[in-house]
JSON list of C-alpha atoms in Angstrom, two decimals:
[
{"chain": "E", "resi": 22, "resn": "MET", "atom": "CA", "xyz": [-12.37, -8.20, 10.07]},
{"chain": "E", "resi": 23, "resn": "ASN", "atom": "CA", "xyz": [-14.42, -11.25, 8.59]},
{"chain": "E", "resi": 24, "resn": "LYS", "atom": "CA", "xyz": [-15.12, -13.80, 11.54]},
{"chain": "E", "resi": 25, "resn": "ASP", "atom": "CA", "xyz": [-14.86, -16.17, 7.46]},
{"chain": "E", "resi": 26, "resn": "ILE", "atom": "CA", "xyz": [-12.21, -15.04, 6.62]},
{"chain": "E", "resi": 27, "resn": "GLN", "atom": "CA", "xyz": [-10.41, -18.62, 4.55]},
{"chain": "E", "resi": 28, "resn": "SER", "atom": "CA", "xyz": [-7.32, -19.95, 5.67]},
{"chain": "E", "resi": 29, "resn": "LYS", "atom": "CA", "xyz": [-5.15, -18.89, 2.03]},
{"chain": "E", "resi": 30, "resn": "LYS", "atom": "CA", "xyz": [-2.31, -15.98, 3.86]},
{"chain": "E", "resi": 31, "resn": "SER", "atom": "CA", "xyz": [-2.26, -12.99, 3.12]},
{"chain": "E", "resi": 32, "resn": "ILE", "atom": "CA", "xyz": [1.26, -11.43, 1.05]},
{"chain": "E", "resi": 33, "resn": "LEU", "atom": "CA", "xyz": [1.75, -8.52, 4.19]},
{"chain": "E", "resi": 34, "resn": "GLU", "atom": "CA", "xyz": [1.86, -12.63, 6.45]},
{"chain": "E", "resi": 35, "resn": "GLN", "atom": "CA", "xyz": [5.34, -13.43, 4.24]},
{"chain": "E", "resi": 36, "resn": "GLY", "atom": "CA", "xyz": [8.77, -12.48, 4.75]},
{"chain": "E", "resi": 37, "resn": "ALA", "atom": "CA", "xyz": [10.72, -9.26, 4.01]},
{"chain": "E", "resi": 38, "resn": "ASP", "atom": "CA", "xyz": [11.98, -11.18, 0.25]},
{"chain": "E", "resi": 39, "resn": "LYS", "atom": "CA", "xyz": [7.83, -10.26, -0.53]},
{"chain": "E", "resi": 40, "resn": "THR", "atom": "CA", "xyz": [8.69, -6.91, -1.39]},
{"chain": "E", "resi": 41, "resn": "LEU", "atom": "CA", "xyz": [12.08, -7.62, -3.43]},
{"chain": "E", "resi": 42, "resn": "ARG", "atom": "CA", "xyz": [10.03, -9.81, -5.67]},
{"chain": "E", "resi": 43, "resn": "LEU", "atom": "CA", "xyz": [8.09, -7.68, -6.36]},
{"chain": "E", "resi": 44, "resn": "ASN", "atom": "CA", "xyz": [11.07, -6.02, -9.50]},
{"chain": "E", "resi": 45, "resn": "ILE", "atom": "CA", "xyz": [10.31, -2.00, -8.61]},
{"chain": "E", "resi": 46, "resn": "PRO", "atom": "CA", "xyz": [12.51, -0.15, -7.93]},
{"chain": "E", "resi": 47, "resn": "ILE", "atom": "CA", "xyz": [13.05, 0.93, -4.70]},
{"chain": "E", "resi": 48, "resn": "PRO", "atom": "CA", "xyz": [13.59, 4.94, -4.07]},
{"chain": "E", "resi": 49, "resn": "ASP", "atom": "CA", "xyz": [17.30, 5.28, -2.13]},
{"chain": "E", "resi": 50, "resn": "PRO", "atom": "CA", "xyz": [15.50, 6.79, 1.37]},
{"chain": "E", "resi": 51, "resn": "GLU", "atom": "CA", "xyz": [18.42, 9.55, 1.28]},
{"chain": "E", "resi": 52, "resn": "THR", "atom": "CA", "xyz": [16.95, 11.20, -1.89]},
{"chain": "E", "resi": 53, "resn": "ALA", "atom": "CA", "xyz": [13.89, 9.94, -2.33]},
{"chain": "E", "resi": 54, "resn": "ARG", "atom": "CA", "xyz": [10.67, 13.43, -2.03]},
{"chain": "E", "resi": 55, "resn": "PRO", "atom": "CA", "xyz": [8.21, 12.14, -1.00]},
{"chain": "E", "resi": 56, "resn": "GLU", "atom": "CA", "xyz": [6.03, 11.90, -4.14]},
{"chain": "E", "resi": 57, "resn": "GLU", "atom": "CA", "xyz": [8.11, 9.26, -5.14]},
{"chain": "E", "resi": 58, "resn": "VAL", "atom": "CA", "xyz": [7.71, 7.42, -2.46]},
{"chain": "E", "resi": 59, "resn": "ILE", "atom": "CA", "xyz": [4.58, 7.62, -2.44]},
{"chain": "E", "resi": 60, "resn": "HIS", "atom": "CA", "xyz": [3.87, 6.50, -6.27]},
{"chain": "E", "resi": 61, "resn": "TYR", "atom": "CA", "xyz": [5.79, 3.67, -5.12]},
{"chain": "E", "resi": 62, "resn": "ARG", "atom": "CA", "xyz": [3.65, 2.14, -1.83]},
{"chain": "E", "resi": 63, "resn": "VAL", "atom": "CA", "xyz": [0.73, 2.51, -4.20]},
{"chain": "E", "resi": 64, "resn": "LEU", "atom": "CA", "xyz": [2.72, 0.44, -6.48]},
{"chain": "E", "resi": 65, "resn": "VAL", "atom": "CA", "xyz": [2.95, -1.49, -3.79]},
{"chain": "E", "resi": 66, "resn": "GLY", "atom": "CA", "xyz": [0.47, -2.05, -2.15]},
{"chain": "E", "resi": 67, "resn": "GLN", "atom": "CA", "xyz": [-0.87, -2.69, -5.48]},
{"chain": "E", "resi": 68, "resn": "ALA", "atom": "CA", "xyz": [0.93, -5.04, -6.26]},
{"chain": "E", "resi": 69, "resn": "TRP", "atom": "CA", "xyz": [0.22, -7.21, -2.59]},
{"chain": "E", "resi": 70, "resn": "ILE", "atom": "CA", "xyz": [-3.65, -6.78, -3.27]},
{"chain": "E", "resi": 71, "resn": "GLU", "atom": "CA", "xyz": [-3.20, -8.05, -6.73]},
{"chain": "E", "resi": 72, "resn": "ARG", "atom": "CA", "xyz": [-1.51, -11.66, -4.65]},
{"chain": "E", "resi": 73, "resn": "ASP", "atom": "CA", "xyz": [-4.43, -11.25, -2.08]},
{"chain": "E", "resi": 74, "resn": "ILE", "atom": "CA", "xyz": [-6.27, -11.93, -5.38]},
{"chain": "E", "resi": 75, "resn": "GLU", "atom": "CA", "xyz": [-5.24, -13.91, -6.88]},
{"chain": "E", "resi": 76, "resn": "GLN", "atom": "CA", "xyz": [-4.71, -15.94, -3.97]},
{"chain": "E", "resi": 77, "resn": "ASN", "atom": "CA", "xyz": [-7.89, -16.05, -3.42]},
{"chain": "E", "resi": 78, "resn": "PHE", "atom": "CA", "xyz": [-7.52, -14.58, 0.47]},
{"chain": "E", "resi": 79, "resn": "LEU", "atom": "CA", "xyz": [-9.33, -11.34, -0.83]},
{"chain": "E", "resi": 80, "resn": "PRO", "atom": "CA", "xyz": [-12.21, -11.66, -3.16]},
{"chain": "E", "resi": 81, "resn": "SER", "atom": "CA", "xyz": [-12.32, -11.09, -7.20]},
{"chain": "E", "resi": 82, "resn": "ASP", "atom": "CA", "xyz": [-14.84, -8.90, -6.63]},
{"chain": "E", "resi": 83, "resn": "ILE", "atom": "CA", "xyz": [-13.93, -6.32, -3.55]},
{"chain": "E", "resi": 84, "resn": "SER", "atom": "CA", "xyz": [-13.89, -3.15, -4.78]},
{"chain": "E", "resi": 85, "resn": "SER", "atom": "CA", "xyz": [-13.47, 0.26, -2.97]},
{"chain": "E", "resi": 86, "resn": "PHE", "atom": "CA", "xyz": [-9.58, -0.06, -0.39]},
{"chain": "E", "resi": 87, "resn": "PRO", "atom": "CA", "xyz": [-13.00, 0.57, 2.68]},
{"chain": "E", "resi": 88, "resn": "GLU", "atom": "CA", "xyz": [-14.00, -3.16, 2.25]},
{"chain": "E", "resi": 89, "resn": "VAL", "atom": "CA", "xyz": [-10.19, -4.94, 2.23]},
{"chain": "E", "resi": 90, "resn": "GLY", "atom": "CA", "xyz": [-10.57, -3.80, 6.15]},
{"chain": "E", "resi": 91, "resn": "THR", "atom": "CA", "xyz": [-12.89, -6.86, 6.40]},
{"chain": "E", "resi": 92, "resn": "TYR", "atom": "CA", "xyz": [-10.37, -9.58, 5.35]},
{"chain": "E", "resi": 93, "resn": "CYS", "atom": "CA", "xyz": [-7.48, -8.05, 6.90]},
{"chain": "E", "resi": 94, "resn": "ASP", "atom": "CA", "xyz": [-5.52, -4.80, 8.48]},
{"chain": "E", "resi": 95, "resn": "HIS", "atom": "CA", "xyz": [-6.07, -3.11, 5.26]},
{"chain": "E", "resi": 96, "resn": "ASN", "atom": "CA", "xyz": [-3.36, -0.23, 6.50]},
{"chain": "E", "resi": 97, "resn": "MET", "atom": "CA", "xyz": [-1.01, -3.06, 6.78]},
{"chain": "E", "resi": 98, "resn": "TYR", "atom": "CA", "xyz": [-1.50, -2.01, 2.05]},
{"chain": "E", "resi": 99, "resn": "LEU", "atom": "CA", "xyz": [0.29, 0.83, 3.01]},
{"chain": "E", "resi": 100, "resn": "ILE", "atom": "CA", "xyz": [3.70, 0.54, 4.60]},
{"chain": "E", "resi": 101, "resn": "ASP", "atom": "CA", "xyz": [6.52, -2.10, 4.90]},
{"chain": "E", "resi": 102, "resn": "ASP", "atom": "CA", "xyz": [6.87, -4.17, 8.59]},
{"chain": "E", "resi": 103, "resn": "ASP", "atom": "CA", "xyz": [9.61, -5.28, 7.07]},
{"chain": "E", "resi": 104, "resn": "LEU", "atom": "CA", "xyz": [11.85, -1.47, 6.21]},
{"chain": "E", "resi": 105, "resn": "ARG", "atom": "CA", "xyz": [11.87, -0.61, 8.82]},
{"chain": "E", "resi": 106, "resn": "GLY", "atom": "CA", "xyz": [13.28, 2.53, 10.14]},
{"chain": "E", "resi": 107, "resn": "SER", "atom": "CA", "xyz": [13.62, 3.08, 5.46]},
{"chain": "E", "resi": 108, "resn": "LYS", "atom": "CA", "xyz": [11.66, 6.53, 4.28]},
{"chain": "E", "resi": 109, "resn": "ILE", "atom": "CA", "xyz": [10.89, 4.27, 1.43]},
{"chain": "E", "resi": 110, "resn": "GLY", "atom": "CA", "xyz": [8.73, 1.95, 4.52]},
{"chain": "E", "resi": 111, "resn": "SER", "atom": "CA", "xyz": [6.52, 4.08, 5.82]},
{"chain": "E", "resi": 112, "resn": "PHE", "atom": "CA", "xyz": [6.07, 7.48, 6.37]},
{"chain": "E", "resi": 113, "resn": "TYR", "atom": "CA", "xyz": [7.05, 7.63, 9.46]},
{"chain": "E", "resi": 114, "resn": "GLU", "atom": "CA", "xyz": [10.61, 7.71, 8.93]},
{"chain": "E", "resi": 115, "resn": "TRP", "atom": "CA", "xyz": [9.95, 11.17, 7.44]},
{"chain": "E", "resi": 116, "resn": "GLY", "atom": "CA", "xyz": [10.35, 13.05, 11.13]},
{"chain": "E", "resi": 117, "resn": "TRP", "atom": "CA", "xyz": [6.95, 14.87, 10.34]},
{"chain": "E", "resi": 118, "resn": "ASN", "atom": "CA", "xyz": [4.35, 16.03, 12.98]},
{"chain": "E", "resi": 119, "resn": "VAL", "atom": "CA", "xyz": [1.05, 13.82, 12.70]},
{"chain": "E", "resi": 120, "resn": "GLN", "atom": "CA", "xyz": [-0.82, 14.97, 10.37]},
{"chain": "E", "resi": 121, "resn": "LYS", "atom": "CA", "xyz": [1.07, 15.53, 7.87]},
{"chain": "E", "resi": 122, "resn": "ILE", "atom": "CA", "xyz": [1.93, 11.19, 7.94]},
{"chain": "E", "resi": 123, "resn": "CYS", "atom": "CA", "xyz": [-1.50, 11.07, 7.76]},
{"chain": "E", "resi": 124, "resn": "ASP", "atom": "CA", "xyz": [-1.96, 13.15, 4.54]},
{"chain": "E", "resi": 125, "resn": "HIS", "atom": "CA", "xyz": [0.55, 10.71, 2.91]},
{"chain": "E", "resi": 126, "resn": "PHE", "atom": "CA", "xyz": [-0.77, 7.57, 4.04]},
{"chain": "E", "resi": 127, "resn": "ASN", "atom": "CA", "xyz": [-4.08, 8.83, 2.40]},
{"chain": "E", "resi": 128, "resn": "ALA", "atom": "CA", "xyz": [-2.64, 9.92, -0.85]},
{"chain": "E", "resi": 129, "resn": "VAL", "atom": "CA", "xyz": [-1.62, 6.16, -0.96]},
{"chain": "E", "resi": 130, "resn": "ALA", "atom": "CA", "xyz": [-5.08, 5.25, 0.35]},
{"chain": "E", "resi": 131, "resn": "ASP", "atom": "CA", "xyz": [-6.95, 6.83, -1.89]},
{"chain": "E", "resi": 132, "resn": "ALA", "atom": "CA", "xyz": [-5.14, 6.27, -5.17]},
{"chain": "E", "resi": 133, "resn": "LEU", "atom": "CA", "xyz": [-5.42, 2.85, -4.01]},
{"chain": "E", "resi": 134, "resn": "ASP", "atom": "CA", "xyz": [-9.42, 3.31, -3.01]},
{"chain": "E", "resi": 135, "resn": "GLY", "atom": "CA", "xyz": [-10.28, 5.11, -6.67]},
{"chain": "E", "resi": 136, "resn": "TRP", "atom": "CA", "xyz": [-8.01, 2.06, -8.87]},
{"chain": "E", "resi": 137, "resn": "LEU", "atom": "CA", "xyz": [-9.84, -0.53, -7.09]},
{"chain": "E", "resi": 138, "resn": "ARG", "atom": "CA", "xyz": [-13.26, 1.55, -7.13]},
{"chain": "E", "resi": 139, "resn": "SER", "atom": "CA", "xyz": [-12.59, 1.41, -11.00]},
{"chain": "E", "resi": 140, "resn": "GLY", "atom": "CA", "xyz": [-12.79, -1.89, -11.29]},
{"chain": "E", "resi": 141, "resn": "ARG", "atom": "CA", "xyz": [-9.19, -2.02, -11.34]},
{"chain": "E", "resi": 142, "resn": "GLU", "atom": "CA", "xyz": [-8.67, -0.85, -14.69]},
{"chain": "E", "resi": 143, "resn": "GLY", "atom": "CA", "xyz": [-4.69, 0.43, -15.12]},
{"chain": "E", "resi": 144, "resn": "SER", "atom": "CA", "xyz": [-2.59, 0.90, -12.24]},
{"chain": "E", "resi": 145, "resn": "ALA", "atom": "CA", "xyz": [-2.59, 2.69, -8.90]},
{"chain": "E", "resi": 146, "resn": "ALA", "atom": "CA", "xyz": [-0.78, 5.28, -10.16]},
{"chain": "E", "resi": 147, "resn": "ASN", "atom": "CA", "xyz": [-2.62, 6.53, -12.29]},
{"chain": "E", "resi": 148, "resn": "TYR", "atom": "CA", "xyz": [-5.77, 7.29, -9.43]},
{"chain": "E", "resi": 149, "resn": "ILE", "atom": "CA", "xyz": [-2.76, 9.33, -6.82]},
{"chain": "E", "resi": 150, "resn": "ASP", "atom": "CA", "xyz": [-3.02, 13.23, -6.06]},
{"chain": "E", "resi": 151, "resn": "ILE", "atom": "CA", "xyz": [-0.56, 14.91, -4.52]},
{"chain": "E", "resi": 152, "resn": "LYS", "atom": "CA", "xyz": [-0.79, 18.33, -3.14]},
{"chain": "E", "resi": 153, "resn": "ALA", "atom": "CA", "xyz": [1.99, 20.26, -3.48]},
{"chain": "E", "resi": 154, "resn": "SER", "atom": "CA", "xyz": [1.88, 20.66, 0.33]},
{"chain": "E", "resi": 155, "resn": "PHE", "atom": "CA", "xyz": [3.05, 17.00, 0.43]},
{"chain": "E", "resi": 156, "resn": "SER", "atom": "CA", "xyz": [6.23, 17.57, -0.95]}
]
């Protein structure tokens, strides 16, 4: 992590309502399919990154998802600790083996990376590449 992080705090340090304030429809944890959760987690990650850029926690010219890791634990944009125990908050809750969990987290990270590399053009959801074997 960057030792010169400004004194501003990331949205990741805010309470549980940080996700609810986004007004992104939350999939039903009982019926959600993995691809719906990938889509949702990508939209949430994008919103959190945009908020951190607006608040000058992340630089406006950040150009990749790995670069976000210079400023904070970028993997925290992939999960929602405040939704612990929910299939919507983390793929750890799906009861899968480690590789399948990683594949799903990587799909979210790859979409966010594609969006950042494009100069934040459009929606990060446009950069999702879900493989059929994920379902």
